[in-house]
Amino acid sequence: MPDPASQPQQPPVEPERLDLRSMDIAEARRQELFRLFPEIRTEGGKLDFDRLRLALGEAVDVGRERYGMTWPGKADCFKTIQTPSMGTLRPCPEQSVNWDTTENLIIEGDNLEVLKLLQKSYLGKVKMIYIDPPYNTGNDFIYPDNYAESLQTYLEYTGQVDSEGRRFGTNTEADGRFHSRWMNMMYPRLYLARNLLRDDGAVFISIDEAEQANLRHLCDEIFGQENFVADLVWAAGRKNDSKHISVSHEYIVVYAKNLEHLKERGIVWRQRKEGLDDIYKAYARLRKEHGNDHAAVQSGLKEWFAALPDTHPAKAHRHYSCVDARGIYFPDNISWPGGGGPKYEVLHPRTGRPVRVPSRGWMTSDPDKMAAWIADDRVHFGEDENSVPCIKSYLSDREHSVPYSVFYQDGRAATKRLRDLLDGDYFENPKDEGVIGKLVEFATEPDSLIVDFFAGSGTTAHAVLELNKKDGGNRRFILVQLPEPVDPESAAGKAGFKTIADICKERVRRVIKRLAAEDEGKLNLNGNGAMQDRGFRVYTLAESNFKPWQSDGPKDGESLGKHMFEHVEHIREGRTEDDLLYEILLKSGFALTTPIETLTLAGKKVYSVAGGALMLCLERPLTMEVIRAIADKKPERVVCLDAGFAGNDQLKTNAVKIFKTKGIGSFKTV
Ligand SMILES: C[S@@+](CC[C@H](N)C(=O)[O-])C[C@H]1O[C@@H](n2cnc3c(N)ncnc32)[C@H](O)[C@@H]1O
């Protein structure tokens, strides 16, 4: 095959430019519609609404009055969703723990921008989202979204004043748009969050009565009423703050991405019953004391249950108070469900006389099966034939149950634990990591990805790390937290914390340290036989590393000249090669923790991403030798700096041709 580089001069061929914007949400939706209804695509690639209407037939509601919810600013929510982010996430290895091995992320930034930036790489990958947004109680800060200049708002916010020099403030009830502001903040975030969920994923949202009703309406619209799972009640301890009724609970609103899908796939949520560990401990102690004297162990267990306070979680299982060689069991009903079952004769093993038959008949119509159960000591008989026997239901077979909708957990204990961990009272009202851990336990699998984009003090990361330790799981987390400033006069401020994001990172660092100390001398492996992921990478939200070319800017000679001059170096000052690397990764749709190998090809540094799926060269100038060397590796995609060609159109044209000849699907410059 002739070498394209040795071909005579040809007109320059431009490679495609890497799209530095976050995912185009509206376009993605249009493509979904085109996939479902190919007939609605017009010649120009637009959407023919009339054909869509025809395709949907009777299902189109043409009435003027419709059920639904609206509020001032709702239309702008869609503009907010559709305006792409031009931001990036800058890596901060110095603030991270185990950068090279971890897949967990703590991202500092406004979650709207961050959710947009995560769309390309994490679409449909998240199993569970837990969030604890501001409850809108009148004292909390509601982030001032501005759909047109969302990133600009953030940059001003992190300077802590708005463009007019005013401080960003709280949402107060005196504001005529009190609820609307909250809903305008929540709607776009929930919408974007839904995109991240897997089909079998679910979202859990903490809320109290101030916005619970509005939240349900928002979620009905975004997730669909049919995907509502439950409103959990978190009884978080008594408060004495009302003249009428002292509200001592809040809610966790749960929606599935696709409840039907969960049902079809037979995915069930199961929770380990509370208090079991205490029961097993008491049993082990009694076995040690009484050996195989099951009657003595049994009466000891009954006494132990009787002495428990009513509030102890094990008390709910006190009916599991019988003991045999297999362990602890509960004598359960042996009759035919609903009645009308078979009534054959069963003999008492000691007296040899027929026992009383249950009025509804035996639970099995097969007398041989019953005989096998008896021979296997699975039937619990009374003293003599005058009582109906029972079937033994062992605690070890019934350790899990469908989760109940009410959680009892006193929030003050979580505050105290966080205070002990951080050596100070630095964060008000953290959620209980035990309760969040329970939600994570039943709603995820051991290798799931969990996201919390209102992270606060990092309770969700704490819960995930603890749960992985407990069950050998390999769950990963992504937290997003605004660098909301802490009052310099508060305890946290005096201890040197500048923002809530700092508190969050420090908490997770300390949890990791504590788990490592607990595991000292042990191999803390996960279920896959690899080391547990005890780390996190920190990234911070910032403007793109690449200055945008403002095609809509002023066109007069002076302005254009100035803009072109600024664009000679289109990489922002102070940005590192790693900054560029991770932006390209993110904008090319790779996860931020994708493995990257650094190679030297023809004397130039080349990054090989995801085992060579993407090859990236940020060197300048580029040479024909490195282009050939990259092409020889046959990656699926290649990205280079446009500036790497240093105005050498011939080299660029040849690069396009060489990559094409080698069958490389995509070659882009940035
Ligand atoms: C109620 S707290 C979460 C507490 C957390 N569950 C815990 O246990 O520590 C809500 C957090 O969301 C953060 N937040 C508010 N608006 C945000 C935004 N636009 N982007 C990211 N974080 C935001 C606030 O700084 C606050 O720390």
XYZ file of C-alpha atoms and ligand atoms in Angstrom:
697
model
C 0.000 0.000 0.000
C 1.488 3.418 -0.909
C 2.552 5.547 2.059
C 0.142 8.539 2.207
C 2.988 10.670 3.554
C 4.903 10.248 0.298
C 1.919 11.321 -1.874
C 2.130 14.647 -3.738
C 0.720 17.849 -2.115
C -3.055 17.698 -1.576
C -5.583 20.261 -0.285
C -5.561 20.239 3.575
C -7.997 17.836 5.260
C -9.246 18.904 8.690
C -9.859 16.290 11.386
C -13.053 16.626 13.398
C -12.923 18.819 16.506
C -13.578 17.187 19.893
C -16.879 18.506 21.238
C -16.000 20.227 24.489
C -19.606 20.681 25.526
C -21.338 18.318 27.911
C -23.929 15.970 26.416
C -26.635 17.583 24.286
C -29.639 16.458 26.320
C -32.315 17.507 23.806
C -30.449 15.805 20.955
C -30.119 12.599 22.963
C -33.894 12.619 23.539
C -34.549 13.272 19.838
C -32.349 10.321 18.925
C -34.336 8.125 21.325
C -37.534 9.177 19.563
C -36.004 8.534 16.117
C -34.997 5.071 17.286
C -38.553 4.319 18.403
C -40.283 6.056 15.470
C -37.958 6.138 12.435
C -40.863 7.487 10.377
C -40.868 10.840 12.167
C -37.421 11.878 10.879
C -37.741 14.511 8.165
C -35.383 14.938 5.244
C -33.421 17.584 7.100
C -33.056 15.347 10.176
C -35.737 17.240 12.097
C -38.772 15.790 13.839
C -42.180 15.651 12.142
C -44.648 16.256 14.949
C -47.707 15.411 12.856
C -46.299 12.001 11.989
C -45.485 11.392 15.628
C -49.081 12.216 16.477
C -50.275 9.776 13.816
C -47.905 7.096 15.099
C -49.279 7.484 18.611
C -52.944 7.467 17.544
C -55.480 7.592 20.337
C -52.845 8.084 23.032
C -52.425 11.807 22.297
C -54.284 13.993 24.788
C -55.536 17.002 22.866
C -57.710 18.397 25.652
C -56.983 21.900 26.888
C -57.122 21.068 30.585
C -54.619 18.599 31.915
C -53.542 17.256 35.275
C -50.083 18.462 36.151
C -48.076 20.943 38.066
C -46.649 24.238 37.041
C -44.877 27.090 38.780
C -43.061 30.283 37.813
C -39.756 29.394 36.179
C -40.675 25.876 35.059
C -40.094 26.679 31.372
C -36.626 27.953 32.206
C -35.871 24.613 33.888
C -35.823 23.042 30.412
C -33.451 25.705 29.143
C -31.277 25.047 32.182
C -31.263 21.328 31.386
C -30.534 21.855 27.718
C -27.756 24.423 28.056
C -24.568 22.370 27.857
C -21.799 22.844 30.355
C -18.499 24.229 29.140
C -16.810 23.336 32.381
C -14.292 20.698 33.293
C -13.270 18.692 36.340
C -9.690 19.325 37.389
C -7.869 16.491 39.154
C -6.496 17.150 42.656
C -4.286 14.146 43.514
C -2.818 15.974 46.526
C -6.238 16.022 48.239
C -7.040 12.434 47.290
C -6.410 9.099 48.967
C -4.929 6.204 46.950
C -5.322 8.085 43.658
C -3.849 5.292 41.562
C -6.100 2.498 42.723
C -9.410 4.034 43.739
C -12.596 4.298 41.709
C -14.412 6.562 44.187
C -14.843 10.261 43.467
C -15.453 13.355 45.535
C -16.203 16.250 43.220
C -16.201 19.789 44.506
C -18.584 22.015 42.608
C -22.164 22.976 41.853
C -23.995 19.749 41.227
C -25.969 21.019 38.215
C -22.798 21.660 36.225
C -21.217 18.476 37.530
C -24.267 16.350 36.651
C -24.081 17.743 33.126
C -20.389 16.942 32.886
C -20.971 13.388 34.119
C -23.675 12.638 31.521
C -21.364 11.422 28.735
C -19.303 9.122 30.953
C -21.801 7.831 33.518
C -25.050 7.624 31.551
C -27.047 4.607 32.738
C -24.269 3.387 35.045
C -25.558 4.338 38.492
C -27.491 1.811 40.562
C -28.549 4.095 43.372
C -28.760 7.809 44.009
C -29.245 9.029 47.546
C -29.634 12.757 48.115
C -30.380 14.938 51.076
C -31.034 18.317 49.454
C -31.750 21.554 51.319
C -35.226 21.074 52.848
C -36.218 24.691 52.162
C -37.012 25.468 55.740
C -36.367 29.166 55.254
C -32.789 29.194 56.486
C -31.008 27.243 53.819
C -29.016 28.457 50.932
C -30.534 27.699 47.526
C -28.035 27.840 44.738
C -28.862 30.643 42.282
C -29.038 28.828 38.937
C -28.778 30.946 35.888
C -29.300 28.740 32.883
C -27.457 31.024 30.487
C -24.416 31.559 32.676
C -24.503 28.726 35.098
C -20.749 28.214 35.247
C -20.172 31.951 35.521
C -22.514 31.985 38.526
C -20.421 29.248 40.096
C -17.188 31.090 39.499
C -18.695 34.171 41.074
C -20.061 32.049 43.892
C -16.679 30.536 44.675
C -15.454 34.109 44.846
C -18.418 34.287 47.264
C -20.019 37.415 45.783
C -22.236 37.893 42.786
C -21.318 40.117 39.847
C -22.767 43.129 41.630
C -20.728 42.402 44.714
C -23.689 41.114 46.777
C -23.241 38.077 48.959
C -25.186 34.980 47.937
C -27.971 34.526 50.445
C -30.523 32.119 51.835
C -33.993 31.417 50.495
C -36.427 33.042 52.901
C -40.177 32.647 53.135
C -40.544 36.404 52.713
C -39.458 35.828 49.107
C -42.616 35.657 46.955
C -41.085 32.748 44.992
C -40.135 30.658 48.000
C -41.328 27.245 46.739
C -40.706 28.048 43.085
C -37.055 28.795 43.730
C -36.640 25.451 45.423
C -38.417 23.581 42.615
C -36.437 25.447 39.966
C -33.309 24.284 41.744
C -34.463 20.653 42.097
C -36.144 19.984 38.736
C -33.093 20.161 36.429
C -30.919 18.254 38.892
C -33.406 15.403 39.269
C -33.917 15.312 35.517
C -30.188 14.953 34.857
C -29.788 12.524 37.748
C -32.404 10.209 36.250
C -30.280 9.900 33.096
C -27.430 8.520 35.157
C -29.523 5.703 36.622
C -29.378 2.173 35.289
C -32.680 0.636 34.250
C -32.701 -1.283 37.528
C -31.616 1.747 39.545
C -33.499 3.853 42.072
C -33.354 7.241 43.716
C -33.817 7.903 47.444
C -34.467 11.515 48.485
C -34.552 12.764 52.064
C -37.066 15.516 52.695
C -39.342 16.886 55.413
C -42.893 18.186 55.342
C -41.860 21.615 53.989
C -41.393 20.302 50.432
C -42.422 16.643 50.576
C -45.635 17.204 48.610
C -43.873 19.311 45.973
C -41.077 16.786 45.710
C -43.588 14.007 45.023
C -45.088 16.070 42.188
C -41.655 16.789 40.726
C -40.699 13.135 40.877
C -44.030 11.990 39.418
C -43.264 14.181 36.441
C -39.595 13.273 36.060
C -39.621 9.579 36.994
C -43.273 8.804 36.229
C -45.974 8.058 38.783
C -45.747 4.398 37.860
C -42.200 4.296 39.201
C -43.075 5.522 42.685
C -41.910 2.901 45.169
C -42.585 4.286 48.656
C -42.402 7.220 51.010
C -40.211 5.938 53.814
C -40.655 7.457 57.239
C -37.549 8.128 59.270
C -38.517 8.468 62.901
C -35.492 10.482 63.925
C -36.186 11.077 67.607
C -38.437 13.475 69.453
C -38.345 17.217 68.989
C -40.166 19.713 71.165
C -40.429 22.545 68.735
C -44.105 22.917 67.984
C -47.170 24.195 69.803
C -49.497 21.856 67.947
C -47.904 18.577 66.956
C -44.258 17.877 67.479
C -43.165 16.381 64.172
C -40.523 13.808 64.934
C -40.126 12.207 61.551
C -39.049 13.020 58.043
C -39.314 11.193 54.731
C -37.240 9.391 52.171
C -39.057 9.456 48.851
C -38.174 6.469 46.673
C -38.616 6.171 42.899
C -37.278 3.464 40.602
C -35.944 4.310 37.170
C -38.213 1.572 35.819
C -40.249 -0.366 38.350
C -41.625 -2.698 35.699
C -38.077 -3.636 34.718
C -37.256 -4.425 38.357
C -40.328 -6.668 38.557
C -39.663 -8.390 35.225
C -36.086 -9.150 36.192
C -37.252 -10.485 39.561
C -35.044 -7.981 41.392
C -36.141 -7.880 45.006
C -35.032 -5.639 47.811
C -34.140 -7.546 50.950
C -32.902 -6.238 54.227
C -31.116 -8.134 56.978
C -33.328 -8.052 60.033
C -32.098 -5.832 62.827
C -30.896 -7.255 66.122
C -29.794 -10.618 64.701
C -26.171 -10.157 65.676
C -27.198 -9.696 69.314
C -29.342 -12.833 69.216
C -26.495 -14.881 67.734
C -24.106 -13.521 70.361
C -26.454 -14.494 73.202
C -26.940 -17.939 71.632
C -23.173 -18.488 71.282
C -22.675 -17.572 74.940
C -25.425 -20.012 76.032
C -24.023 -22.803 73.848
C -20.646 -22.272 75.461
C -22.270 -22.507 78.876
C -24.644 -25.459 78.254
C -23.069 -27.290 75.320
C -25.585 -29.597 73.583
C -28.205 -29.301 76.328
C -30.682 -27.658 73.941
C -33.392 -27.319 76.590
C -31.033 -25.315 78.834
C -29.902 -23.136 75.907
C -33.563 -22.598 74.995
C -34.617 -21.482 78.458
C -31.553 -19.216 78.689
C -32.540 -17.641 75.369
C -36.130 -17.100 76.560
C -34.833 -15.367 79.688
C -32.498 -13.233 77.572
C -35.374 -12.112 75.327
C -37.571 -11.353 78.353
C -34.905 -9.090 79.881
C -34.485 -6.984 76.727
C -36.012 -3.492 76.753
C -39.014 -3.127 74.402
C -37.062 -0.751 72.146
C -34.277 -3.256 71.477
C -34.403 -4.341 67.801
C -33.894 -8.017 68.768
C -37.126 -7.941 70.785
C -39.104 -8.083 67.536
C -37.729 -11.618 67.007
C -38.494 -13.011 70.461
C -40.748 -15.682 68.938
C -37.491 -17.323 67.744
C -37.021 -18.823 71.165
C -36.763 -22.587 70.517
C -33.485 -24.381 70.075
C -32.508 -27.736 68.587
C -29.341 -29.225 67.095
C -29.744 -27.048 63.966
C -30.025 -23.779 65.901
C -32.685 -21.233 66.798
C -36.160 -21.673 65.388
C -39.736 -20.519 65.665
C -42.603 -23.108 65.759
C -44.589 -21.984 62.714
C -48.039 -22.888 61.436
C -48.140 -26.265 59.672
C -51.654 -25.976 58.221
C -52.896 -25.625 54.640
C -53.059 -21.896 53.744
C -56.686 -20.815 53.421
C -58.122 -24.092 54.730
C -59.511 -27.189 53.040
C -56.206 -29.076 53.224
C -55.702 -32.865 53.641
C -56.373 -34.426 57.040
C -54.379 -37.669 57.217
C -53.127 -39.312 60.425
C -49.783 -38.292 61.968
C -48.430 -40.119 65.033
C -46.797 -38.427 68.011
C -43.171 -39.713 68.078
C -43.169 -40.306 71.881
C -46.727 -41.481 72.682
C -47.232 -43.232 69.325
C -50.844 -41.936 69.248
C -52.397 -39.773 66.443
C -51.899 -36.044 67.081
C -54.566 -33.351 66.656
C -54.939 -32.480 63.005
C -55.026 -28.714 62.187
C -58.568 -27.573 61.365
C -57.353 -26.286 57.960
C -55.604 -29.595 57.203
C -51.852 -30.303 56.830
C -49.687 -27.925 54.749
C -48.598 -30.814 52.481
C -50.948 -33.189 50.726
C -48.180 -35.795 50.576
C -48.019 -37.952 53.773
C -44.558 -39.248 52.699
C -43.239 -35.699 52.622
C -44.612 -35.160 56.121
C -42.948 -38.393 57.261
C -39.618 -37.203 55.790
C -39.918 -33.877 57.652
C -40.568 -35.727 60.893
C -37.630 -38.087 60.327
C -35.430 -35.057 59.623
C -36.545 -33.427 62.921
C -38.212 -30.495 61.163
C -41.542 -30.836 62.951
C -42.026 -29.459 66.456
C -44.354 -31.689 68.530
C -46.080 -30.716 71.787
C -45.734 -32.688 75.035
C -48.273 -35.222 73.810
C -50.750 -35.865 70.983
C -53.255 -33.277 72.305
C -51.644 -30.296 70.646
C -51.234 -29.557 66.945
C -47.577 -29.827 65.876
C -45.731 -26.991 64.152
C -43.183 -26.708 61.382
C -39.757 -25.431 62.484
C -38.837 -22.131 60.895
C -35.123 -21.486 61.460
C -33.777 -18.008 62.096
C -30.807 -18.697 59.809
C -33.234 -19.216 56.881
C -35.161 -16.036 57.637
C -32.459 -13.462 58.167
C -33.743 -11.154 55.444
C -37.077 -9.523 54.908
C -38.587 -6.928 52.600
C -37.621 -3.583 54.103
C -40.277 -1.826 56.137
C -41.284 1.741 55.383
C -40.475 3.043 58.846
C -36.952 3.507 60.213
C -36.298 4.312 63.830
C -32.975 5.983 64.399
C -32.181 8.863 66.668
C -30.340 11.506 64.657
C -28.411 12.702 67.712
C -26.332 9.528 67.840
C -25.078 10.179 64.289
C -24.107 13.750 65.243
C -22.160 12.415 68.203
C -20.346 9.800 66.119
C -19.359 12.436 63.565
C -18.167 14.716 66.350
C -15.968 11.911 67.710
C -14.605 11.083 64.271
C -13.719 14.687 63.405
C -12.678 15.682 66.945
C -15.121 18.571 66.917
C -18.658 19.762 66.256
C -18.222 20.826 62.662
C -21.384 19.799 60.839
C -25.006 20.173 61.888
C -27.505 17.376 61.409
C -25.553 14.797 59.439
C -27.638 11.848 58.333
C -27.120 8.518 60.084
C -24.573 6.436 58.168
C -26.206 3.294 59.577
C -29.583 4.132 58.036
C -28.056 5.180 54.708
C -26.015 1.959 54.813
C -29.239 -0.037 55.141
C -30.755 1.681 52.104
C -27.568 1.044 50.139
C -27.548 -2.565 51.290
C -30.967 -3.422 49.995
C -30.998 -1.292 46.863
C -27.580 -2.190 45.445
C -25.418 -5.130 44.479
C -21.888 -5.615 45.772
C -20.322 -3.927 42.723
C -22.796 -1.044 42.293
C -22.088 2.640 41.789
C -23.805 4.988 44.247
C -24.116 8.754 43.748
C -24.887 11.511 46.239
C -24.816 14.994 44.756
C -25.769 16.888 47.925
C -23.027 15.194 49.897
C -22.712 17.536 52.917
C -20.354 15.874 55.373
C -19.998 12.743 53.216
C -22.330 10.373 55.086
C -23.037 8.352 51.938
C -19.327 7.647 51.352
C -19.019 6.641 55.004
C -21.981 4.260 54.655
C -20.620 2.681 51.450
C -17.138 2.127 52.905
C -18.554 0.562 56.087
C -20.937 -1.658 54.169
C -18.158 -2.879 51.852
C -16.122 -3.772 54.909
C -19.074 -5.650 56.400
C -20.014 -7.721 53.363
C -16.843 -7.724 51.247
C -18.597 -5.598 48.620
C -16.890 -3.510 45.986
C -19.434 -0.682 45.761
C -18.107 2.645 44.514
C -19.331 6.165 45.205
C -19.419 9.546 43.518
C -20.085 12.466 45.834
C -20.657 16.042 44.722
C -20.491 18.891 47.177
C -20.513 22.646 46.738
C -17.587 24.453 48.362
C -20.160 26.215 50.549
C -18.138 28.426 52.877
C -18.233 27.724 56.598
C -18.521 30.649 58.986
C -14.940 31.514 59.987
C -16.248 32.131 63.520
C -17.837 28.676 63.806
C -16.039 25.709 65.382
C -15.370 24.328 61.891
C -13.985 27.679 60.712
C -11.749 27.944 63.750
C -10.494 24.405 63.158
C -9.297 25.521 59.719
C -12.114 24.234 57.490
C -12.895 26.719 54.742
C -15.832 24.934 53.116
C -18.268 22.086 53.667
C -16.491 20.230 50.858
C -13.331 20.333 53.019
C -15.257 18.802 55.937
C -16.593 16.107 53.627
C -13.136 15.144 52.331
C -11.651 15.124 55.827
C -14.435 12.914 57.119
C -13.930 10.342 54.385
C -10.150 10.428 54.958
C -10.724 9.680 58.640
C -13.185 6.878 57.934
C -10.601 5.291 55.637
C -7.901 5.671 58.271
C -10.116 4.144 60.935
C -11.104 1.177 58.771
C -7.419 0.603 57.957
C -6.588 0.668 61.676
C -9.401 -1.805 62.428
C -8.112 -4.108 59.692
C -4.463 -3.879 60.591
C -2.760 -7.204 60.018
C -5.733 -8.507 58.016
C -6.037 -8.741 54.261
C -9.072 -6.590 53.593
C -10.197 -8.225 50.387
C -13.469 -7.723 48.568
C -15.612 -10.507 47.140
C -13.498 -10.547 43.941
C -10.336 -11.350 45.873
C -8.928 -7.831 45.279
C -8.064 -5.291 47.953
C -11.033 -3.236 49.141
C -11.237 0.227 47.594
C -10.295 2.497 50.474
C -9.658 5.740 48.689
C -11.140 8.566 46.640
C -10.102 10.922 43.904
C -10.876 14.602 44.258
C -11.840 16.680 41.237
C -12.933 20.313 41.222
C -15.288 22.085 38.862
C -13.669 24.791 36.724
C -13.942 26.464 33.339
C -12.834 24.312 30.417
C -9.069 24.159 29.942
C -9.669 25.224 26.362
C -10.814 28.777 25.701
C -13.958 28.667 23.581
C -13.917 30.342 20.187
C -16.695 32.902 20.465
C -18.265 32.699 17.034
C -21.124 34.912 18.228
C -18.788 37.653 19.551
C -18.330 41.119 17.969
C -17.223 40.966 14.351
C -15.441 44.331 14.041
C -11.799 44.152 13.052
C -10.408 45.203 16.419
C -12.447 42.710 18.482
C -11.766 39.887 16.028
C -8.041 40.667 16.061
C -8.011 40.657 19.870
C -9.928 37.388 20.032
C -7.602 35.741 17.502
C -4.582 36.957 19.440
C -6.010 35.473 22.657
C -6.676 32.284 20.769
C -3.107 31.770 19.585
C -2.692 29.974 22.889
C -6.132 28.510 23.426
C -5.253 26.594 26.581
C -6.004 28.524 29.717
C -3.031 29.714 31.692
C -1.946 27.604 34.647
C -3.589 24.383 33.419
C -1.524 21.212 33.583
C -1.251 18.296 31.196
C -3.302 16.215 33.642
C -6.036 18.864 33.544
C -6.216 18.481 29.758
C -6.013 14.708 29.950
C -9.023 14.372 32.256
C -11.093 16.909 30.351
C -10.551 14.989 27.125
C -11.410 11.754 28.925
C -14.634 13.187 30.300
C -15.690 14.832 27.046
C -14.919 11.627 25.146
C -17.239 9.680 27.451
C -14.714 7.797 29.607
C -15.122 7.431 33.358
C -12.738 9.609 35.355
C -11.084 6.563 36.864
C -10.465 4.737 33.564
C -6.979 3.155 33.624
C -4.417 5.240 31.733
C -0.999 3.999 30.640
C 1.754 6.384 29.633
C 3.766 5.234 26.610
C 6.708 6.732 24.772
C 6.212 6.387 21.028
C 8.754 7.836 18.611
C 10.170 9.863 21.487
C 6.792 11.457 22.375
C 4.521 10.909 25.351
C 1.272 9.156 24.409
C -1.533 8.231 26.807
C -3.254 4.935 26.220
C -6.731 5.017 27.773
C -8.780 1.914 28.627
C -6.264 -0.561 27.278
C -5.698 1.430 24.080
C -9.321 2.192 23.176
C -8.367 5.871 23.079
C -4.884 7.230 22.406
C -4.082 10.767 23.316
C -1.048 12.816 22.451
C -0.702 16.293 23.926
C 2.793 16.875 22.570
C 3.676 19.760 20.320
C 4.970 19.702 17.767
C 3.729 16.333 16.560
C 5.774 14.393 14.049
C 4.963 11.983 11.274
C 6.827 9.307 13.247
C 4.579 9.589 16.303
C 1.454 9.657 14.105
C 2.608 6.431 12.456
C 3.525 4.863 15.797
C 0.069 5.674 17.222
C -1.629 4.338 14.089
C 0.379 1.102 14.358
C -1.152 0.515 17.806
C -4.598 0.530 16.124
C -6.597 2.346 18.834
C -10.328 2.880 18.263
C -9.963 6.625 18.701
C -7.189 9.211 18.649
C -7.149 12.746 20.053
C -4.307 15.247 19.555
C -3.872 18.935 20.263
C -4.632 21.029 17.222
C -1.672 23.169 18.256
C 0.462 20.011 17.953
C 0.350 20.441 14.173
C 1.831 23.939 14.556
C 0.101 25.133 11.385
C 1.553 22.239 9.355
C -1.468 21.429 7.163
C 0.451 18.764 5.292
C 1.128 16.845 8.515
C -2.508 17.182 9.555
C -3.787 15.940 6.199
C -1.420 13.005 6.315
C -2.433 12.189 9.878
C -6.106 12.039 8.818
C -5.208 9.726 5.954
C -2.867 7.469 7.906
C -5.430 6.953 10.673
C -8.130 6.295 8.093
C -5.956 3.797 6.233
C -5.321 1.947 9.497
C -9.056 1.717 10.131
C -9.081 4.053 13.137
C -12.709 5.122 13.462
C -12.252 8.533 14.988
C -9.450 11.064 14.932
C -10.190 14.367 16.629
C -8.258 17.434 17.620
C -8.855 19.802 20.464
C -28.652 18.725 53.969
S -27.017 18.808 53.478
C -26.542 17.147 53.214
C -26.085 16.483 54.468
C -25.550 15.099 54.258
N -26.570 14.153 53.908
C -24.837 14.619 55.501
O -25.258 13.639 56.107
O -23.838 15.221 55.867
C -27.151 19.455 51.850
C -25.816 19.835 51.272
O -25.968 20.160 49.899
C -25.054 21.167 49.577
N -25.527 21.866 48.365
C -26.513 22.787 48.267
N -26.629 23.208 46.997
C -25.709 22.524 46.270
C -25.325 22.535 44.899
N -25.915 23.324 44.024
N -24.331 21.707 44.502
C -23.720 20.879 45.396
N -24.016 20.855 46.719
C -25.002 21.656 47.143
C -25.004 22.064 50.786
O -23.756 22.709 50.857
C -25.204 21.078 51.928
O -23.983 20.728 52.512
